Short mmCIF file of C-alpha atoms in Angstrom, two decimals:
data_model
loop_
_atom_site.label_atom_id
_atom_site.label_comp_id
_atom_site.label_asym_id
_atom_site.label_seq_id
_atom_site.Cartn_x
_atom_site.Cartn_y
_atom_site.Cartn_z
CA UNK I 194 -14.88 6.00 -2.51
CA UNK I 195 -12.93 8.96 -1.18
CA UNK I 196 -9.41 7.68 -0.46
CA UNK I 197 -8.59 10.92 1.36
CA UNK I 198 -11.09 9.89 4.04
CA UNK I 199 -9.20 6.63 4.47
CA UNK I 200 -5.93 8.40 5.10
CA UNK I 201 -7.54 10.79 7.54
CA UNK I 202 -8.22 7.95 9.97
CA UNK I 203 -4.68 6.59 9.58
CA UNK I 204 -2.81 9.89 9.67
CA UNK I 205 -4.22 11.47 12.80
CA UNK I 206 -0.97 13.30 13.62
CA UNK I 207 -0.11 14.56 10.13
CA UNK I 208 -1.44 17.74 8.56
CA UNK I 209 -4.43 16.75 6.42
CA UNK I 210 -3.54 19.40 3.82
CA UNK I 211 -0.36 17.54 2.86
CA UNK I 212 -0.13 15.24 -0.12
CA UNK I 213 -0.02 11.58 0.82
CA UNK I 214 0.90 8.42 -0.92
CA UNK I 215 -1.22 5.54 0.18
CA UNK I 216 -0.33 1.97 -0.50
CA UNK I 217 -3.31 -0.24 0.03
CA UNK I 218 -2.62 -3.93 -0.15
CA UNK I 219 -6.04 -5.39 -0.64
CA UNK I 220 -6.75 -9.06 -0.96
CA UNK I 221 -7.30 -8.79 -4.71
CA UNK I 222 -5.56 -5.53 -5.50
CA UNK I 223 -2.28 -3.94 -4.57
CA UNK I 224 -3.58 -0.45 -5.07
CA UNK I 225 -1.19 2.40 -4.70
CA UNK I 226 -3.32 5.50 -4.46
CA UNK I 227 -1.92 9.00 -4.60
CA UNK I 228 -4.15 10.85 -2.22
CA UNK I 229 -4.63 14.55 -2.65
CA UNK I 230 -7.25 16.92 -3.91
CA UNK I 231 -7.15 15.30 -7.35
CA UNK I 232 -10.06 15.23 -9.68
CA UNK I 233 -10.73 11.77 -11.00
CA UNK I 234 -10.41 13.11 -14.57
CA UNK I 235 -12.11 11.48 -17.54
CA UNK I 236 -11.68 7.78 -16.84
CA UNK I 237 -11.96 7.84 -13.02
CA UNK I 238 -8.53 6.33 -12.36
CA UNK I 239 -6.30 9.28 -11.46
CA UNK I 240 -3.74 8.34 -8.85
CA UNK I 241 -4.15 4.57 -8.88
CA UNK I 242 -0.82 2.95 -9.59
CA UNK I 243 -1.42 -0.79 -9.26
CA UNK I 244 -0.92 -1.14 -13.00
CA UNK I 245 2.49 0.48 -13.12
CA UNK I 246 4.67 -1.98 -15.00
CA UNK I 247 7.37 -3.43 -12.75
CA UNK I 248 8.58 -5.88 -15.42
CA UNK I 249 7.26 -5.90 -19.03
CA UNK I 250 8.00 -9.64 -19.21
CA UNK I 251 6.38 -10.36 -15.83
CA UNK I 252 3.24 -12.32 -14.98
CA UNK I 253 -0.02 -11.52 -16.73
CA UNK I 254 -2.31 -9.23 -14.76
CA UNK I 255 -6.11 -9.38 -14.71
CA UNK I 256 -6.04 -6.12 -16.73
CA UNK I 257 -4.47 -8.01 -19.62
CA UNK I 258 -1.02 -6.41 -19.35
CA UNK I 259 2.14 -8.05 -18.04
CA UNK I 260 4.24 -7.26 -14.99
CA UNK I 261 1.88 -4.87 -13.20
CA UNK I 262 2.59 -4.02 -9.56
CA UNK I 263 -0.61 -5.96 -8.78
CA UNK I 264 1.05 -9.20 -9.90
CA UNK I 265 3.91 -8.73 -7.42
CA UNK I 266 2.48 -6.85 -4.43
CA UNK I 267 -0.90 -8.23 -3.44
CA UNK I 268 -1.91 -10.80 -0.88
CA UNK I 269 -2.88 -13.13 -3.72
CA UNK I 270 0.55 -12.76 -5.34
CA UNK I 271 2.24 -13.48 -2.01
CA UNK I 272 0.09 -16.56 -1.43
CA UNK I 273 0.79 -17.83 -4.96
CA UNK I 274 4.54 -17.40 -4.53
CA UNK I 275 4.57 -19.01 -1.08
CA UNK I 276 1.97 -21.66 -1.96
CA UNK I 277 0.26 -21.10 1.36
CA UNK I 278 -2.28 -18.71 2.90
CA UNK I 279 -1.02 -15.41 4.30
CA UNK I 280 -2.10 -16.49 7.79
CA UNK I 281 0.35 -19.40 7.57
CA UNK I 282 3.04 -17.53 5.65
CA UNK I 283 3.87 -14.89 8.25
CA UNK I 284 4.25 -17.17 11.29
CA UNK I 285 6.48 -19.46 9.21
CA UNK I 286 8.45 -16.47 7.89
CA UNK I 287 8.94 -15.00 11.36
CA UNK I 288 10.16 -18.37 12.68
CA UNK I 289 13.17 -17.80 10.41
CA UNK I 290 13.66 -21.44 9.45
CA UNK I 291 12.66 -21.33 5.78
CA UNK I 292 15.08 -19.59 3.39
CA UNK I 293 12.54 -19.87 0.55
CA UNK I 294 9.94 -17.86 2.49
CA UNK I 295 12.55 -15.24 3.42
CA UNK I 296 13.49 -14.94 -0.26
CA UNK I 297 9.82 -14.54 -1.27
CA UNK I 298 9.27 -11.83 1.35
CA UNK I 299 12.46 -10.03 0.35
CA UNK I 300 11.33 -10.02 -3.30
CA UNK I 301 7.90 -8.74 -2.22
CA UNK I 302 9.51 -5.90 -0.25
CA UNK I 303 11.82 -5.10 -3.18
CA UNK I 304 8.87 -4.69 -5.54
CA UNK I 305 6.97 -2.65 -2.96
CA UNK I 306 10.03 -0.44 -2.45
CA UNK I 307 10.27 0.10 -6.21
CA UNK I 308 6.65 1.29 -6.27
CA UNK I 309 7.21 3.50 -3.23
CA UNK I 310 10.29 5.05 -4.83
CA UNK I 311 8.40 5.70 -8.06
CA UNK I 312 5.48 7.32 -6.24
CA UNK I 313 7.79 9.34 -4.01
CA UNK I 314 9.53 10.74 -7.09
CA UNK I 315 6.13 12.01 -8.26
CA UNK I 316 4.97 13.30 -4.89
CA UNK I 317 7.03 14.07 -1.82
CA UNK I 318 4.92 12.87 1.07
CA UNK I 319 4.19 10.22 3.64
CA UNK I 320 3.70 6.63 2.52
CA UNK I 321 1.08 4.55 4.28
CA UNK I 322 1.25 0.77 4.08
CA UNK I 323 -2.29 -0.30 4.82
CA UNK I 324 -4.85 -2.94 4.02
CA UNK I 325 -4.95 -6.70 4.29
CA UNK I 326 -1.21 -7.24 4.88
CA UNK I 327 -0.56 -4.23 7.14
CA UNK I 328 -1.15 -6.14 10.40
CA UNK I 329 1.73 -8.45 9.46
CA UNK I 330 4.25 -5.63 8.91
CA UNK I 331 6.92 -5.37 11.62
CA UNK I 332 9.45 -2.65 12.33
CA UNK I 333 12.14 -4.75 10.64
CA UNK I 334 10.02 -4.76 7.45
CA UNK I 335 9.76 -0.98 7.58
CA UNK I 336 13.54 -0.67 7.98
CA UNK I 337 14.08 -3.03 5.04
CA UNK I 338 11.63 -1.06 2.88
CA UNK I 339 13.38 2.21 3.72
CA UNK I 340 16.79 0.72 2.95
CA UNK I 341 15.54 -0.57 -0.41
CA UNK I 342 13.87 2.73 -1.31
CA UNK I 343 16.88 4.76 -0.25
CA UNK I 344 19.32 2.54 -2.19
CA UNK I 345 17.44 3.23 -5.43
CA UNK I 346 16.28 6.82 -4.98
CA UNK I 347 18.05 10.17 -5.06
CA UNK I 348 15.58 11.35 -2.40
CA UNK I 349 15.60 9.15 0.70
CA UNK I 350 12.56 8.54 2.86
CA UNK I 351 12.89 8.94 6.61
CA UNK I 352 11.15 6.63 9.07
CA UNK I 353 8.57 9.30 9.94
CA UNK I 354 7.42 9.24 6.29
CA UNK I 355 6.61 5.52 6.37
CA UNK I 356 3.47 4.69 8.28
CA UNK I 357 1.70 1.38 8.77
CA UNK I 358 -2.08 1.54 8.86
CA UNK I 359 -3.92 0.15 11.84
CA UNK I 360 -7.28 -0.83 10.34
CA UNK I 361 -6.22 -3.74 8.14
CA UNK I 362 -8.64 -5.04 5.55
CA UNK I 363 -11.42 -2.79 6.85
CA UNK I 364 -9.67 0.44 5.82
CA UNK I 365 -11.81 0.97 2.68
CA UNK I 366 -15.07 0.45 4.56
CA UNK I 367 -13.99 2.82 7.32
CA UNK I 368 -12.83 5.38 4.77
CA UNK I 369 -16.07 5.14 2.83
CA UNK I 370 -18.09 5.53 6.03
CA UNK I 371 -16.00 8.54 7.09
CA UNK I 372 -16.92 10.32 3.88
CA UNK I 373 -20.61 10.10 4.79
CA UNK I 374 -19.99 10.89 8.44
CA UNK I 375 -18.00 13.98 7.50
CA UNK I 376 -20.71 15.05 5.06
CA UNK I 377 -23.36 14.57 7.77
CA UNK I 378 -21.36 16.55 10.34
CA UNK I 379 -20.87 19.39 7.86
CA UNK I 380 -24.58 19.57 7.08
CA UNK I 381 -27.08 21.59 9.05
CA UNK I 382 -29.26 19.10 10.86
#
């Protein structure tokens, strides 16, 4: 799948020639994809950061390692911590009556901010929060993320650099389709 195609649909107002960081929070995978004109190199995993170690003593990941970003910042990780489905978690969180849920969400945002800071140190560009959890992100979550990133980074992010995708869990399918649509439009038919 061409991740650059995915960002094209989300970043309509940003120059497509820029380098983007794309955080895709899939149901199974918290993939952080650095999107640029990268080659996939030998093992076909250039730019994917879901297995960056957040804590070497953290939970075991499906890859066999411990403390990967995946184990902290995925919908499954959030559901496991909250012991409820995402669709129940966010209404209960937004009601503001459960300190435990607020603590879980704050920890989630802290881990996500750590990953964003790490990626932003590698590449200076926009960060897109997209995928399964994106529809639940509110402006207050974006402000919290920026505060957490800026507190830990020598290079602060500004609000214009943090974007929330609008296509939710269908982003990969749309991005994959766009690749073929673009190829078709470029061909002589």
